[in-house]
Short mmCIF file of C-alpha atoms in Angstrom, two decimals:
data_model
loop_
_atom_site.label_atom_id
_atom_site.label_comp_id
_atom_site.label_asym_id
_atom_site.label_seq_id
_atom_site.Cartn_x
_atom_site.Cartn_y
_atom_site.Cartn_z
CA MET R 81 56.45 18.41 25.67
CA LEU R 82 53.82 20.36 27.61
CA LEU R 83 52.33 18.79 30.71
CA LYS R 84 48.95 19.47 32.21
CA ASP R 85 48.70 20.94 35.69
CA ASP R 86 47.63 17.59 37.24
CA ASP R 87 50.61 15.78 35.69
CA CYS R 88 52.99 18.48 36.90
CA ARG R 89 51.57 18.32 40.42
CA ARG R 90 52.02 14.53 40.53
CA LYS R 91 55.60 14.83 39.33
CA GLY R 92 56.40 17.67 41.72
CA TRP R 93 57.25 20.08 38.91
CA TRP R 94 54.16 22.27 38.84
CA TRP R 95 55.12 24.68 41.58
CA ARG R 96 58.61 25.11 40.16
CA ASN R 97 57.43 25.90 36.65
CA ARG R 98 54.69 28.17 37.94
CA SER R 99 57.06 30.16 40.14
CA PHE R 100 59.61 30.37 37.30
CA ASP R 101 56.98 31.82 34.93
CA GLU R 102 55.92 34.31 37.56
CA GLU R 103 59.53 35.31 38.14
CA ILE R 104 60.06 35.80 34.42
CA GLU R 105 56.97 37.99 34.18
CA HIS R 106 58.10 40.23 37.05
CA LEU R 107 61.81 40.10 36.26
CA LYS R 108 63.40 43.52 35.97
CA GLY R 109 66.53 44.34 34.03
CA PRO R 110 69.84 45.23 35.69
CA ASP R 111 70.15 48.78 36.96
CA GLY R 112 73.72 48.90 38.24
CA GLY R 113 72.72 48.41 41.86
CA ALA R 114 74.04 44.83 41.82
CA LEU R 115 77.57 46.15 41.22
CA ILE R 116 77.63 48.44 44.25
CA PRO R 117 78.22 45.68 46.87
CA TRP R 118 81.43 44.76 45.07
CA LEU R 119 82.91 47.96 46.52
CA LEU R 120 83.70 45.85 49.56
CA MET R 121 86.85 44.91 47.67
CA ALA R 122 88.03 48.46 48.42
CA VAL R 123 88.33 47.42 52.09
CA GLY R 124 91.72 45.84 51.28
CA PRO R 125 93.32 49.09 50.06
CA ALA R 126 91.66 50.95 52.95
CA VAL R 127 93.27 48.53 55.42
CA ASP R 128 96.66 49.14 53.79
CA ILE R 129 96.17 52.88 54.31
CA LEU R 130 95.05 52.53 57.94
CA GLU R 131 97.92 50.22 58.86
CA GLY R 132 100.49 52.57 57.27
CA ARG R 133 101.69 50.17 54.61
CA VAL R 134 101.69 52.90 51.96
CA GLY R 135 103.44 56.19 51.71
CA HIS R 136 101.50 59.44 51.69
CA PRO R 137 98.35 57.93 53.27
CA TRP R 138 96.31 61.11 52.79
CA ALA R 139 96.94 61.09 49.05
CA ALA R 140 96.16 57.36 48.90
CA GLY R 141 92.91 57.89 50.87
CA CYS R 142 91.79 60.71 48.61
CA GLY R 143 92.59 58.62 45.54
CA LEU R 144 90.61 55.68 46.94
CA ALA R 145 87.66 57.97 47.69
CA VAL R 146 87.75 59.32 44.12
CA PHE R 147 87.88 55.73 42.84
CA CYS R 148 84.76 54.79 44.83
CA VAL R 149 82.82 57.81 43.55
CA LEU R 150 83.82 57.13 39.93
CA TYR R 151 82.96 53.44 40.31
CA VAL R 152 79.42 54.15 41.54
CA ALA R 153 78.91 56.84 38.88
CA THR R 154 80.10 54.51 36.09
CA ALA R 155 77.91 51.63 37.27
CA ARG R 156 74.84 53.86 37.41
CA ALA R 157 75.49 55.62 34.10
CA ALA R 158 75.99 52.29 32.31
CA PHE R 159 72.32 51.40 32.95
CA HIS R 160 70.71 54.85 32.94
CA ASP R 161 68.10 55.27 30.21
CA ARG R 162 69.42 58.70 29.30
CA TRP R 163 73.17 58.15 29.42
CA ARG R 164 73.87 54.50 28.66
CA THR R 165 73.96 54.99 24.87
CA GLY R 166 75.96 58.24 25.05
CA PRO R 167 79.60 59.07 25.77
CA VAL R 168 79.14 59.59 29.53
CA PRO R 169 79.75 55.95 30.64
CA ILE R 170 82.84 55.68 28.43
CA ARG R 171 84.33 58.88 29.84
CA LEU R 172 83.64 57.86 33.42
CA LEU R 173 85.18 54.44 32.71
CA GLY R 174 88.28 56.10 31.28
CA ALA R 175 88.66 58.29 34.38
CA LEU R 176 88.13 55.25 36.63
CA ALA R 177 90.80 53.26 34.76
CA ALA R 178 93.26 56.17 34.99
CA VAL R 179 92.77 56.55 38.77
CA THR R 180 93.09 52.77 39.23
CA LEU R 181 96.29 52.67 37.18
CA ALA R 182 97.81 55.53 39.22
CA LEU R 183 96.90 53.95 42.56
CA ALA R 184 98.11 50.49 41.57
CA VAL R 185 101.42 51.76 40.20
CA GLY R 186 102.01 54.08 43.13
CA TYR R 187 101.05 51.83 46.01
CA GLY R 188 100.75 48.21 44.87
CA GLY R 189 99.57 45.75 47.51
CA ASN R 190 95.80 45.42 47.71
CA PHE R 191 95.37 48.37 45.35
CA VAL R 192 95.89 46.04 42.38
CA LEU R 193 92.55 44.37 43.27
CA LEU R 194 90.81 47.52 42.05
CA PHE R 195 91.38 46.27 38.49
CA ILE R 196 88.66 43.67 39.09
CA LEU R 197 86.17 46.43 39.92
CA VAL R 198 87.16 48.27 36.75
CA SER R 199 86.56 45.06 34.82
CA LEU R 200 83.03 44.85 36.21
CA CYS R 201 82.35 48.34 34.87
CA VAL R 202 83.84 47.36 31.50
CA GLY R 203 81.38 44.47 31.27
CA SER R 204 78.54 46.93 31.96
CA VAL R 205 79.65 49.61 29.51
CA ALA R 206 80.75 47.45 26.56
CA HIS R 207 77.61 46.68 24.51
CA THR R 208 79.32 44.59 21.82
CA ARG R 209 81.68 41.63 21.95
CA ARG R 210 84.30 43.47 19.92
CA ARG R 211 84.33 46.44 22.29
CA LEU R 212 84.37 44.09 25.28
CA GLY R 213 87.45 42.29 23.97
CA LEU R 214 89.25 45.53 23.10
CA MET R 215 88.70 46.80 26.66
CA LEU R 216 89.25 43.65 28.71
CA MET R 217 92.44 42.41 27.09
CA PRO R 218 94.58 45.52 27.73
CA LEU R 219 93.03 45.94 31.18
CA SER R 220 93.91 42.36 32.14
CA ALA R 221 97.41 42.76 30.70
CA ALA R 222 97.93 45.98 32.65
CA ALA R 223 96.78 44.28 35.87
CA GLY R 224 99.23 41.41 35.32
CA VAL R 225 102.16 43.71 34.47
CA ILE R 226 101.63 45.98 37.50
CA ALA R 227 101.23 42.99 39.81
CA SER R 228 104.55 41.58 38.52
CA LEU R 229 106.26 44.94 39.10
CA HIS R 230 105.27 44.75 42.74
CA HIS R 231 106.68 41.22 43.05
CA GLU R 232 103.34 39.42 43.42
CA GLY R 233 104.79 36.18 42.04
CA PHE R 234 103.75 34.23 38.96
CA TRP R 235 100.57 32.72 40.36
CA GLY R 236 99.46 35.97 41.93
CA THR R 237 100.05 37.81 38.67
CA ALA R 238 98.25 35.16 36.57
CA SER R 239 95.34 34.97 39.01
CA LEU R 240 94.85 38.73 38.98
CA ALA R 241 94.97 38.94 35.18
CA TYR R 242 92.60 35.99 34.79
CA GLY R 243 90.20 37.30 37.46
CA THR R 244 90.14 40.72 35.83
CA PHE R 245 89.27 39.28 32.43
CA LEU R 246 86.72 36.81 33.80
CA SER R 247 84.89 39.40 35.92
CA GLY R 248 84.07 41.65 33.00
CA LEU R 249 83.13 38.68 30.82
CA VAL R 250 80.68 37.30 33.40
CA VAL R 251 78.99 40.68 33.84
CA SER R 252 78.64 41.06 30.09
CA VAL R 253 77.10 37.57 29.75
CA ILE R 254 74.60 38.25 32.55
CA ILE R 255 73.51 41.53 30.95
CA THR R 256 73.13 39.77 27.60
CA LEU R 257 70.92 37.14 29.24
CA PHE R 258 68.77 39.84 30.80
CA HIS R 259 68.30 41.46 27.40
CA ALA R 260 67.47 38.07 25.85
CA VAL R 261 64.82 37.45 28.52
CA ALA R 262 63.33 40.91 27.86
CA GLN R 263 63.17 40.17 24.13
CA LEU R 264 61.53 36.81 24.81
CA LYS R 265 58.89 38.51 26.96
CA GLU R 266 58.18 41.03 24.21
CA THR R 267 58.05 38.25 21.61
CA ARG R 268 55.63 36.22 23.71
CA GLN R 269 53.38 39.23 24.18
CA GLU R 270 53.49 39.97 20.45
CA LEU R 271 52.64 36.35 19.63
CA ALA R 272 49.71 36.50 22.05
CA ARG R 273 48.43 39.70 20.44
CA SER R 274 48.86 38.17 16.97
CA ALA R 275 46.98 35.01 18.00
CA VAL R 276 44.10 37.10 19.35
CA ALA R 277 44.01 39.18 16.17
CA GLN R 278 44.00 36.08 13.96
CA GLU R 279 41.22 34.50 16.01
CA ARG R 280 39.15 37.67 15.77
CA LEU R 281 39.71 37.73 12.01
CA ARG R 282 38.71 34.08 11.68
CA PHE R 283 35.58 34.54 13.76
CA SER R 284 34.49 37.72 11.99
CA ARG R 285 35.09 36.13 8.59
CA ASP R 286 33.18 32.97 9.48
CA LEU R 287 30.36 34.94 11.04
CA HIS R 288 30.05 37.11 7.95
CA ASP R 289 30.03 34.12 5.63
CA LEU R 290 27.50 32.26 7.74
CA LEU R 291 25.07 35.05 8.49
CA GLY R 292 25.35 36.73 5.09
CA HIS R 293 24.44 33.55 3.24
CA THR R 294 21.84 32.36 5.76
CA MET R 295 20.00 35.67 5.93
CA SER R 296 19.98 35.88 2.13
CA VAL R 297 18.45 32.39 1.93
CA ILE R 298 15.83 33.25 4.54
CA VAL R 299 14.91 36.49 2.75
CA VAL R 300 14.63 34.78 -0.64
CA LYS R 301 12.51 31.92 0.68
CA ALA R 302 10.33 34.30 2.71
CA GLU R 303 9.65 36.32 -0.46
CA ALA R 304 8.86 33.11 -2.32
CA ALA R 305 6.46 32.03 0.45
CA ARG R 306 4.74 35.44 0.33
CA ARG R 307 4.28 35.15 -3.45
CA LEU R 308 3.02 31.57 -3.31
CA ALA R 309 0.70 31.92 -0.31
CA PRO R 310 -2.32 33.43 -2.18
CA ARG R 311 -2.41 30.75 -4.89
CA ASP R 312 -0.57 27.67 -3.55
CA LEU R 313 -0.60 27.27 0.21
CA ASP R 314 1.20 23.91 0.19
CA ALA R 315 4.14 25.32 -1.80
CA ALA R 316 4.27 28.31 0.54
CA LEU R 317 4.36 26.00 3.57
CA THR R 318 7.22 24.09 1.90
CA GLN R 319 9.19 27.33 1.66
CA VAL R 320 8.42 28.08 5.34
CA ALA R 321 9.68 24.62 6.29
CA ASP R 322 12.85 25.33 4.34
CA ILE R 323 13.26 28.57 6.29
CA GLU R 324 12.97 26.63 9.54
CA GLY R 325 15.55 24.10 8.35
CA VAL R 326 17.95 26.83 7.24
CA GLY R 327 17.58 28.56 10.60
CA ARG R 328 18.33 25.38 12.54
CA GLN R 329 21.31 24.62 10.34
CA ALA R 330 22.56 28.17 10.82
CA LEU R 331 22.42 27.77 14.60
CA THR R 332 24.47 24.59 14.36
CA GLU R 333 27.04 26.21 12.07
CA ILE R 334 27.37 29.26 14.31
CA ARG R 335 28.06 27.02 17.32
CA GLU R 336 30.68 25.15 15.31
CA ALA R 337 32.19 28.40 14.08
CA VAL R 338 32.57 29.63 17.66
CA THR R 339 34.55 26.53 18.57
CA GLY R 340 36.51 26.59 15.30
CA TYR R 341 35.62 23.08 14.15
CA ARG R 342 33.32 23.85 11.23
CA GLU R 343 34.13 22.45 7.77
CA GLY R 344 32.03 23.11 4.70
CA SER R 345 30.92 20.62 2.06
CA LEU R 346 30.96 21.39 -1.65
CA SER R 347 28.08 19.05 -2.48
CA THR R 348 25.95 20.55 0.30
CA GLU R 349 26.66 24.07 -0.90
CA LEU R 350 25.81 23.14 -4.49
CA ASP R 351 22.47 21.71 -3.35
CA ARG R 352 21.80 24.85 -1.37
CA ALA R 353 22.74 26.99 -4.35
CA ARG R 354 20.20 25.19 -6.55
CA SER R 355 17.47 25.63 -3.93
CA VAL R 356 18.21 29.30 -3.21
CA LEU R 357 18.57 30.35 -6.83
CA ALA R 358 15.43 28.47 -7.82
CA ALA R 359 13.50 30.19 -5.04
CA ALA R 360 14.78 33.54 -6.34
CA ASP R 361 13.62 32.71 -9.89
CA ILE R 362 17.22 32.51 -11.13
CA GLU R 363 18.12 29.73 -13.56
CA VAL R 364 21.15 27.77 -12.35
CA VAL R 365 23.46 25.50 -14.35
CA VAL R 366 26.02 23.33 -12.53
CA LYS R 367 28.87 21.71 -14.50
CA GLU R 368 31.33 19.32 -12.83
CA SER R 369 34.22 17.43 -14.37
CA GLY R 370 37.28 15.66 -13.07
CA PRO R 371 38.12 13.30 -10.18
CA PRO R 372 36.86 13.74 -6.59
CA LEU R 373 38.53 16.41 -4.49
CA PRO R 374 40.19 16.12 -1.07
CA PRO R 375 38.00 17.22 1.88
CA HIS R 376 40.00 20.38 2.59
CA THR R 377 39.80 21.52 -1.03
CA GLU R 378 36.07 20.76 -1.11
CA ALA R 379 35.56 22.82 2.06
CA LEU R 380 37.32 25.85 0.59
CA LEU R 381 35.46 25.61 -2.72
CA GLY R 382 32.22 25.26 -0.76
CA TRP R 383 32.91 28.67 0.76
CA VAL R 384 33.43 30.08 -2.74
CA VAL R 385 30.08 28.68 -3.92
CA ARG R 386 28.33 30.04 -0.82
CA GLU R 387 29.75 33.55 -1.16
CA GLY R 388 29.27 33.64 -4.93
CA VAL R 389 25.62 32.57 -4.71
CA THR R 390 24.99 35.03 -1.86
CA ASN R 391 26.31 37.86 -4.02
CA VAL R 392 24.19 36.75 -6.97
CA VAL R 393 21.02 36.74 -4.88
CA ARG R 394 21.69 39.97 -3.03
CA HIS R 395 23.38 42.20 -5.60
CA SER R 396 23.23 40.93 -9.15
CA GLY R 397 19.64 41.15 -10.41
CA ALA R 398 20.61 38.21 -12.61
CA THR R 399 18.30 35.72 -14.34
CA ARG R 400 20.90 33.01 -14.97
CA THR R 401 23.90 31.68 -13.04
CA VAL R 402 26.51 29.14 -14.09
CA ILE R 403 28.65 27.23 -11.57
CA GLU R 404 31.46 25.33 -13.27
CA LEU R 405 33.97 23.06 -11.48
CA ARG R 406 36.84 21.51 -13.40
CA THR R 407 39.73 19.47 -11.97
CA ASP R 408 42.80 18.65 -14.07
CA ALA R 409 46.60 18.91 -14.00
CA GLY R 410 46.66 19.00 -10.20
CA ARG R 411 44.43 22.08 -9.98
CA ALA R 412 40.76 22.65 -9.20
CA ARG R 413 39.11 25.60 -10.91
CA LEU R 414 35.70 26.86 -9.80
CA VAL R 415 33.87 29.63 -11.68
CA VAL R 416 30.64 31.27 -10.51
CA SER R 417 29.27 33.65 -13.16
CA ASP R 418 25.97 35.42 -13.75
CA ASN R 419 24.34 37.73 -16.30
CA GLY R 420 23.44 40.39 -13.76
CA GLY R 421 25.16 43.22 -15.62
CA ALA R 422 23.22 42.55 -18.81
CA ALA R 423 19.91 42.30 -16.94
CA ARG R 424 20.48 45.62 -15.20
CA ALA R 425 21.63 47.31 -18.40
CA ALA R 426 18.29 46.48 -20.00
CA ALA R 427 16.32 48.01 -17.10
CA PRO R 428 15.54 51.73 -17.00
CA GLY R 429 18.20 53.65 -15.10
CA ALA R 430 20.34 50.54 -14.52
CA ARG R 431 24.09 50.68 -14.27
CA THR R 432 26.45 48.69 -16.47
CA ALA R 433 28.58 45.72 -15.46
CA GLY R 434 31.65 47.90 -15.17
CA GLY R 435 29.89 50.50 -13.06
CA THR R 436 29.38 51.05 -9.38
CA ALA R 437 26.78 48.29 -8.98
CA VAL R 438 29.25 45.57 -9.91
CA GLN R 439 32.06 47.14 -7.91
CA ALA R 440 29.82 47.22 -4.82
CA ARG R 441 29.69 43.42 -4.91
CA VAL R 442 33.35 43.23 -3.90
CA GLY R 443 33.05 43.33 -0.11
CA THR R 444 34.17 41.68 3.08
CA GLY R 445 33.19 38.19 1.98
CA LEU R 446 35.33 38.16 -1.16
CA ARG R 447 38.26 39.64 0.74
CA GLY R 448 37.92 36.89 3.36
CA LEU R 449 37.79 34.24 0.62
CA THR R 450 40.92 35.67 -0.95
CA GLU R 451 42.73 35.28 2.37
CA ARG R 452 41.44 31.73 2.84
CA LEU R 453 42.56 30.57 -0.59
CA ALA R 454 45.91 32.37 -0.43
CA ALA R 455 46.68 30.57 2.85
CA ALA R 456 46.06 27.25 1.03
CA GLY R 457 48.28 28.19 -1.93
CA GLY R 458 45.41 29.14 -4.22
CA SER R 459 44.01 32.34 -5.67
CA LEU R 460 40.69 34.13 -6.12
CA GLU R 461 39.83 36.51 -8.94
CA HIS R 462 36.59 38.47 -9.26
CA GLY R 463 35.25 41.19 -11.47
CA PRO R 464 32.98 41.98 -14.41
CA ALA R 465 32.69 39.21 -17.00
CA ALA R 466 33.52 39.78 -20.69
CA GLY R 467 29.94 39.41 -21.93
CA GLY R 468 28.38 41.21 -18.97
CA GLY R 469 27.58 40.18 -15.47
CA PHE R 470 30.01 39.21 -12.73
CA ARG R 471 32.46 36.34 -12.39
CA VAL R 472 34.25 34.78 -9.40
CA THR R 473 37.11 32.38 -10.24
CA ALA R 474 38.85 30.27 -7.60
CA VAL R 475 41.94 28.13 -8.29
CA LEU R 476 43.32 25.65 -5.75
CA PRO R 477 46.14 23.11 -5.95
CA VAL R 478 45.03 19.48 -5.55
CA GLU R 479 47.35 16.87 -4.07
CA GLU R 480 47.59 13.72 -6.12
CA PRO R 481 46.30 10.62 -4.23
CA ALA R 482 48.96 8.15 -3.17
CA ALA R 483 49.26 5.02 -5.33
#
């Protein structure tokens, strides 16, 4: 459950969540530097050398120095962008394990603690659970066997073997968590980009549908007013009043589209279709059959009517349009067809229904409608009609009302 900032402040959680989010945003992945301080465990073997508890102290000191260099090199290579996926970390780890084995067998004492440092490097180098198990189990067993050879006792041997295994496992888990956090950050960024892209698509689609239809209505009614003005001033003023009403309605719809709360109405769009087509001197026939539709289905079909009528007015050159809505068997089928192809074919120099003029009518609006209906489980088909003209067919599933 998400809490608002005021609620979080009252509960004393706001500053914690805020700082956690900020830490996640600025969190960097491991780079091997966190393993370097663990070299302090090499102080124990160094003390053994300084106090003369081992034979050949110069050889032991040189071996310890080589161990420290190999440890730092392995820790750095395990996280280096260039080397971490190559053979370099594995080879350095093998050399480190060999030096550790020689020092522990030869000198015992605190030198057996170096196995824990090797285990830390194993947890950094092993990128899979299978490889981690194959490396840690023999390393822990070797630590326990060598400790028993130097008479460390049962509990000392068990503790060393367990600590060796646990150290590498903890490092591996921490690295896995870092990678998971990095993937979550990338996923969140990708989701944010996807949400922005979807919102842009929604807004551009709604804006196209609104302005395309509204401007077509205004143009048609303005032409009608210009034709009527010389002979019938009252009818021309009626068309001008309609233009004013359409403009006001368009402003309201654009505001609602910006906020994302706009829903269309099929009956309103059918009334608009009759008015627009009549003003454009296009005969319109509306056929409806079947039970009432749910609001969401009506809204989607209203978009189909709006886009289909806009295309008829702007592109078809038709003289007759048929809008047919039929609901049966749990499906609503809406067909908007015109005779624009036949009308153009009869005109001098006109193009046929299968030619470029009809194909040009398939634009951004129909593509947007196809996406809308597909998201609701429906489909949209459009193209030249069999007897000429253009046809847009929308099919949507209709949920049966509860008894």
